[in-house]
CSV table of C-alpha atoms in Angstrom, one decimal:
chain,number,residue,atom,x,y,z
A,248,MET,CA,0.1,-0.1,0.2
A,249,ALA,CA,1.4,3.5,-1.0
A,250,GLU,CA,2.3,5.4,2.0
A,251,ASP,CA,-0.2,8.4,2.4
A,252,VAL,CA,1.5,11.8,1.5
A,253,HIS,CA,0.6,15.3,2.8
A,254,CYS,CA,1.5,18.4,1.5
A,255,GLN,CA,1.1,22.0,2.0
A,256,ALA,CA,-0.3,23.0,-1.1
A,257,ARG,CA,0.6,26.2,-2.4
A,258,GLU,CA,-2.8,28.8,-3.3
A,259,VAL,CA,-4.2,27.7,-6.5
A,260,GLY,CA,-3.1,30.6,-9.2
A,261,THR,CA,-0.1,31.8,-7.7
A,262,VAL,CA,2.5,32.2,-10.4
A,263,CYS,CA,6.1,32.4,-9.2
A,264,SER,CA,8.3,35.6,-9.6
A,265,VAL,CA,11.4,34.5,-11.4
A,266,THR,CA,13.9,37.1,-12.9
A,267,TYR,CA,15.8,35.9,-16.0
A,268,PRO,CA,19.2,36.9,-16.3
A,269,PHE,CA,19.4,36.0,-20.2
A,270,PRO,CA,18.5,37.2,-23.6
A,271,LYS,CA,14.5,37.3,-24.2
A,272,GLU,CA,15.2,34.9,-27.1
A,273,ASP,CA,16.5,32.4,-24.6
A,274,LEU,CA,13.3,32.5,-22.6
A,275,GLU,CA,11.6,29.3,-24.6
A,276,HIS,CA,15.3,27.5,-24.1
A,277,HIS,CA,14.5,28.2,-20.1
A,278,VAL,CA,11.5,27.7,-19.7
A,279,ILE,CA,11.5,23.8,-21.4
A,280,ALA,CA,14.6,22.8,-19.0
A,281,ARG,CA,12.5,24.0,-16.2
A,282,THR,CA,9.5,22.1,-17.3
A,283,ILE,CA,9.4,18.3,-16.1
A,284,ILE,CA,6.8,16.2,-17.9
A,285,PHE,CA,5.3,13.2,-15.4
A,286,GLY,CA,3.8,10.6,-17.2
A,287,GLY,CA,1.6,6.9,-15.9
A,288,ILE,CA,-0.7,8.9,-13.6
A,289,LEU,CA,-3.3,6.2,-13.3
A,290,ASP,CA,-6.1,8.2,-11.7
A,291,ALA,CA,-7.0,11.2,-9.2
A,292,ASP,CA,-5.4,10.5,-6.2
A,293,MET,CA,-2.3,9.4,-7.8
A,294,GLU,CA,-2.1,13.0,-9.4
A,295,LYS,CA,-2.6,14.5,-6.5
A,296,ASP,CA,0.6,12.4,-4.6
A,297,VAL,CA,2.6,13.2,-7.5
A,298,HIS,CA,2.1,17.1,-7.5
A,299,CYS,CA,2.5,17.0,-4.0
A,300,GLN,CA,5.9,15.6,-4.3
A,301,ALA,CA,7.1,17.6,-7.3
A,302,LYS,CA,6.0,20.6,-4.8
A,303,GLU,CA,8.2,19.2,-2.2
A,304,VAL,CA,11.2,19.5,-4.5
A,305,GLY,CA,11.3,23.1,-5.2
A,306,THR,CA,9.1,26.1,-6.2
A,307,VAL,CA,6.3,25.0,-9.2
A,308,CYS,CA,5.3,27.9,-11.1
A,309,PHE,CA,2.5,26.4,-13.1
A,310,VAL,CA,1.0,22.9,-13.2
A,311,THR,CA,-0.7,21.8,-16.3
A,312,TYR,CA,-2.7,18.3,-15.7
A,313,PRO,CA,-3.6,17.0,-18.0
A,314,PHE,CA,-0.7,17.2,-20.5
A,315,PRO,CA,-2.3,16.9,-24.1
A,316,LYS,CA,-1.8,13.9,-25.8
A,317,GLU,CA,-0.8,16.0,-29.2
A,318,ASP,CA,1.8,18.0,-27.3
A,319,LEU,CA,3.4,14.4,-26.0
A,320,GLU,CA,3.8,13.2,-29.4
A,321,HIS,CA,5.2,16.6,-30.7
A,322,HIS,CA,8.1,16.4,-28.0
A,323,GLY,CA,8.7,12.7,-28.8
A,324,LEU,CA,7.8,11.6,-25.4
A,325,SER,CA,5.6,9.0,-25.6
A,326,GLN,CA,8.2,7.4,-28.2
A,327,ASP,CA,10.6,8.0,-24.6
A,328,GLY,CA,8.1,5.8,-22.4
A,329,CYS,CA,5.6,8.5,-21.6
A,330,LYS,CA,2.3,7.0,-21.1
A,331,MET,CA,-0.9,9.1,-20.7
A,332,ASP,CA,-2.4,10.5,-18.3
A,333,ALA,CA,0.7,13.0,-18.2
A,334,SER,CA,1.6,16.3,-16.7
A,335,ALA,CA,3.4,19.1,-16.8
A,336,VAL,CA,5.1,21.1,-14.0
A,337,LEU,CA,7.4,24.4,-14.5
A,338,TYR,CA,9.6,25.2,-11.7
A,339,SER,CA,11.2,28.4,-10.9
A,340,SER,CA,15.0,26.7,-12.0
A,341,VAL,CA,16.5,24.6,-13.8
A,342,LYS,CA,18.1,23.1,-10.7
A,343,GLU,CA,14.7,21.8,-9.3
A,344,ALA,CA,13.4,20.3,-12.2
A,345,HIS,CA,16.5,18.1,-12.5
A,346,ALA,CA,16.1,17.4,-8.8
A,347,SER,CA,12.3,16.6,-9.4
A,348,VAL,CA,13.5,13.9,-12.3
A,349,ALA,CA,15.9,12.3,-9.8
A,350,MET,CA,13.3,12.1,-7.2
A,351,LEU,CA,10.6,10.9,-9.1
A,352,HIS,CA,11.3,8.6,-12.0
A,353,GLN,CA,10.4,5.4,-11.7
A,354,LYS,CA,9.1,5.8,-8.3
A,355,GLU,CA,5.8,4.1,-7.2
A,356,ILE,CA,3.0,6.3,-6.0
A,357,ARG,CA,-0.5,5.0,-5.5
A,358,GLY,CA,0.0,1.5,-7.2
A,359,GLY,CA,1.4,3.4,-10.7
A,360,ILE,CA,5.1,3.7,-11.7
A,361,VAL,CA,5.8,7.9,-12.6
A,362,TRP,CA,7.7,8.6,-15.3
A,363,ALA,CA,9.6,11.9,-15.5
A,364,ARG,CA,11.8,13.7,-17.5
A,365,GLN,CA,12.6,17.4,-18.7
A,366,LEU,CA,10.4,18.2,-21.6
A,367,GLY,CA,13.7,19.2,-23.7
A,368,GLY,CA,14.7,15.8,-22.8
A,369,GLU,CA,18.6,17.0,-21.5
A,370,THR,CA,17.7,15.1,-18.2
């Protein structure tokens, strides 16, 4: 039986403040590098726990759930093993994004195995 996870959820709609020390044209690359895709989400309970544990890693700016199947295919994530349902979690830093993959990839949560990878594929 999966361990019950407790977290203090951030207020819905809260957006983190991030200062970008790089040119505006590099913004998309940095957003992609800070975005983690979590796949294999089986149900609402697993989704809550995955996102709760993701928030324990660092500051989550935004969560997209469910992540559209078309986007999974566009980014080549389904070929890399990501299964539906999936979500995208945007962190405030690349370091937090990397830590999240290290903590959650292949972890058993509520009877399912989480698949996690950086959107750009670098992790």
